[in-house]
Amino acid sequence: MKDTERRILLGRIVGAFGVRGEIKLESWTEPRTAIFQYQPWTLRTPAGQESTVKGVRGKASGKHIVAVFPEVTDRDVVESMIGTEISVPRSALPPPKPDEYYWIDLEGLQVKTVDGVELGRVSHLFSTGANDVVVVQGSRERMIPFVQPDFVKSVDFEANLIVVDWDPEF
């Protein structure tokens, strides 16, 4: 798949809200309500069935988002949708600002130290709250804080490379 066609997972349906078909979403966008800016959505049920929806509206409510899907007006329908993932093509997202990156764009990049020691490739990233962490799979797994310029010295998409200031023994 071309990078622009890769799907980006933005959230998941986690429950019903009320009895009129409102849907509780978990959103991984920043801010959480930005999920509504990226439509249409591809919905993928836990069983693997896919469909497309657009025109979804919603608002923040506690730790979740409450959404209204067109033509969904019944709580039973919503409960059958729990666990459904929400994604969009990578091309639907705006370009990142300078020195900002979408995690999916970093996945698969090679990681080397400033001294040229190969550590492996980016498997995935996760957030600790304090900072993001790059998980590098190579001869062993390494977790490197994605802190620029302290640990991450450069990201070069042309060279498919991240250069880090990191002790290869750590």
Coordinates of C-alpha atoms in Angstrom, one line a residue:
M1 CA 0.0 0.0 0.0
K2 CA 1.3 3.5 -0.7
D3 CA 1.9 5.6 2.4
T4 CA -1.0 7.9 1.5
E5 CA -3.3 4.9 1.3
R6 CA -2.3 3.4 4.6
R7 CA -5.1 3.6 7.1
I8 CA -4.6 5.5 10.3
L9 CA -6.5 4.2 13.4
L10 CA -8.2 7.2 15.0
G11 CA -10.5 5.6 17.6
R12 CA -12.9 2.9 18.5
I13 CA -16.6 2.5 19.5
V14 CA -16.7 1.6 23.2
G15 CA -20.3 1.8 24.2
A16 CA -23.8 3.2 23.9
F17 CA -24.8 6.5 25.4
G18 CA -28.5 6.8 26.3
V19 CA -31.3 5.0 24.5
R20 CA -31.5 7.0 21.2
G21 CA -28.5 5.5 19.4
E22 CA -25.8 7.9 20.6
I23 CA -22.4 6.2 20.6
K24 CA -19.5 6.5 23.0
L25 CA -16.1 6.7 21.2
E26 CA -12.6 6.5 22.3
S27 CA -10.6 9.1 20.2
W28 CA -6.9 9.1 19.8
T29 CA -6.7 12.4 18.0
E30 CA -5.4 15.6 19.6
P31 CA -7.6 17.2 20.6
R32 CA -10.0 14.3 21.0
T33 CA -12.8 16.0 19.1
A34 CA -10.6 16.5 16.0
I35 CA -11.7 12.9 15.0
F36 CA -14.8 14.5 13.4
Q37 CA -12.6 16.6 11.0
Y38 CA -11.4 13.5 9.2
Q39 CA -14.3 11.9 7.4
P40 CA -15.5 9.6 5.8
W41 CA -14.5 6.9 8.3
T42 CA -13.8 3.3 7.5
L43 CA -15.4 1.2 10.3
R44 CA -14.0 -2.3 10.9
T45 CA -15.9 -4.6 13.2
P46 CA -14.1 -7.1 15.5
A47 CA -15.3 -9.7 13.0
G48 CA -13.5 -7.9 10.2
Q49 CA -16.5 -6.5 8.3
E50 CA -15.9 -3.0 6.9
S51 CA -18.2 -0.1 6.0
T52 CA -17.9 3.6 5.4
V53 CA -19.7 6.4 7.2
K54 CA -19.7 10.1 6.9
G55 CA -21.6 13.0 8.5
V56 CA -20.9 11.8 12.0
R57 CA -21.3 14.6 14.7
G58 CA -20.3 14.6 18.3
K59 CA -18.9 16.3 21.4
A60 CA -16.6 15.5 24.3
S61 CA -18.2 14.0 27.4
G62 CA -15.9 13.0 30.2
K63 CA -13.1 10.7 29.0
H64 CA -15.1 9.7 25.9
I65 CA -16.7 11.4 22.9
V66 CA -20.4 11.0 22.3
A67 CA -21.2 10.7 18.6
V68 CA -24.3 10.6 16.5
F69 CA -24.0 8.4 13.3
P70 CA -26.5 9.1 10.5
E71 CA -29.3 6.5 10.5
V72 CA -28.3 5.0 13.8
T73 CA -31.2 5.6 16.3
D74 CA -31.3 2.4 18.4
R75 CA -29.2 1.4 21.4
D76 CA -29.2 -2.3 20.3
V77 CA -27.6 -1.3 17.0
V78 CA -24.9 0.7 18.9
E79 CA -24.2 -2.3 21.3
S80 CA -23.6 -4.5 18.2
M81 CA -21.0 -2.0 17.1
I82 CA -18.9 -2.0 20.3
G83 CA -15.2 -2.7 19.5
T84 CA -15.5 -1.3 15.9
E85 CA -12.4 0.5 14.9
I86 CA -12.5 3.9 13.2
S87 CA -9.8 4.7 10.6
V88 CA -9.1 7.1 7.7
P89 CA -6.5 7.0 4.9
R90 CA -3.2 8.7 5.8
S91 CA -3.9 11.2 2.9
A92 CA -6.9 12.5 4.9
L93 CA -4.6 14.0 7.6
P94 CA -3.0 17.4 7.2
P95 CA 0.7 17.6 6.8
P96 CA 2.6 17.6 10.1
K97 CA 4.1 20.9 11.3
P98 CA 7.9 21.2 11.2
D99 CA 9.6 18.9 13.7
E100 CA 6.3 17.1 14.3
Y101 CA 5.6 13.6 13.0
Y102 CA 2.8 11.1 12.7
W103 CA 3.7 8.0 14.5
I104 CA 2.8 5.9 11.5
D105 CA 5.3 7.7 9.3
L106 CA 8.1 6.8 11.8
E107 CA 7.2 3.1 11.9
G108 CA 9.6 1.0 9.9
L109 CA 12.4 3.6 9.8
Q110 CA 15.9 2.4 10.5
V111 CA 17.5 3.6 13.7
K112 CA 21.3 4.3 14.1
T113 CA 23.3 5.9 16.8
V114 CA 25.3 9.1 16.1
D115 CA 28.3 6.8 15.9
G116 CA 26.7 4.7 13.1
V117 CA 25.7 1.7 15.2
E118 CA 22.6 0.1 13.8
L119 CA 20.0 -0.5 16.5
G120 CA 17.1 -1.8 14.3
R121 CA 13.8 -0.5 13.0
V122 CA 11.0 1.4 14.6
S123 CA 8.3 -1.2 15.6
H124 CA 5.9 1.3 17.2
L125 CA 5.6 4.2 19.5
F126 CA 3.7 4.8 22.7
S127 CA 3.2 7.7 25.1
T128 CA 4.1 7.7 28.7
G129 CA 2.4 11.0 29.5
A130 CA 5.8 12.7 30.0
N131 CA 7.1 11.9 26.5
D132 CA 6.7 9.6 23.6
V133 CA 8.8 6.4 23.3
V134 CA 10.2 4.8 20.2
V135 CA 10.3 1.0 20.3
V136 CA 13.2 -0.2 18.2
Q137 CA 13.4 -3.9 17.2
G138 CA 16.8 -5.2 16.3
S139 CA 19.1 -7.7 17.9
R140 CA 17.0 -6.9 20.9
E141 CA 14.2 -4.5 21.8
R142 CA 15.1 -0.9 22.9
M143 CA 12.9 1.8 24.1
I144 CA 14.2 5.3 23.3
P145 CA 12.5 8.5 24.5
F146 CA 11.4 10.5 21.5
V147 CA 12.9 13.7 22.9
Q148 CA 14.5 16.1 20.4
P149 CA 17.3 17.1 20.4
D150 CA 18.4 15.2 23.5
F151 CA 18.0 11.7 22.2
V152 CA 16.6 12.0 18.7
K153 CA 19.1 13.9 16.7
S154 CA 17.4 13.7 13.3
V155 CA 14.6 12.1 11.3
D156 CA 15.4 11.7 7.6
F157 CA 12.5 10.3 5.5
E158 CA 14.6 10.4 2.3
A159 CA 17.2 8.1 3.9
N160 CA 14.6 6.1 5.9
L161 CA 16.6 6.9 9.0
I162 CA 16.4 8.1 12.6
V163 CA 19.7 9.1 14.2
V164 CA 19.8 8.9 18.0
D165 CA 22.2 9.7 20.7
W166 CA 21.8 6.5 22.6
D167 CA 24.2 3.9 24.2
P168 CA 23.8 0.7 22.2
E169 CA 24.4 -1.3 25.3
F170 CA 21.4 0.3 27.1

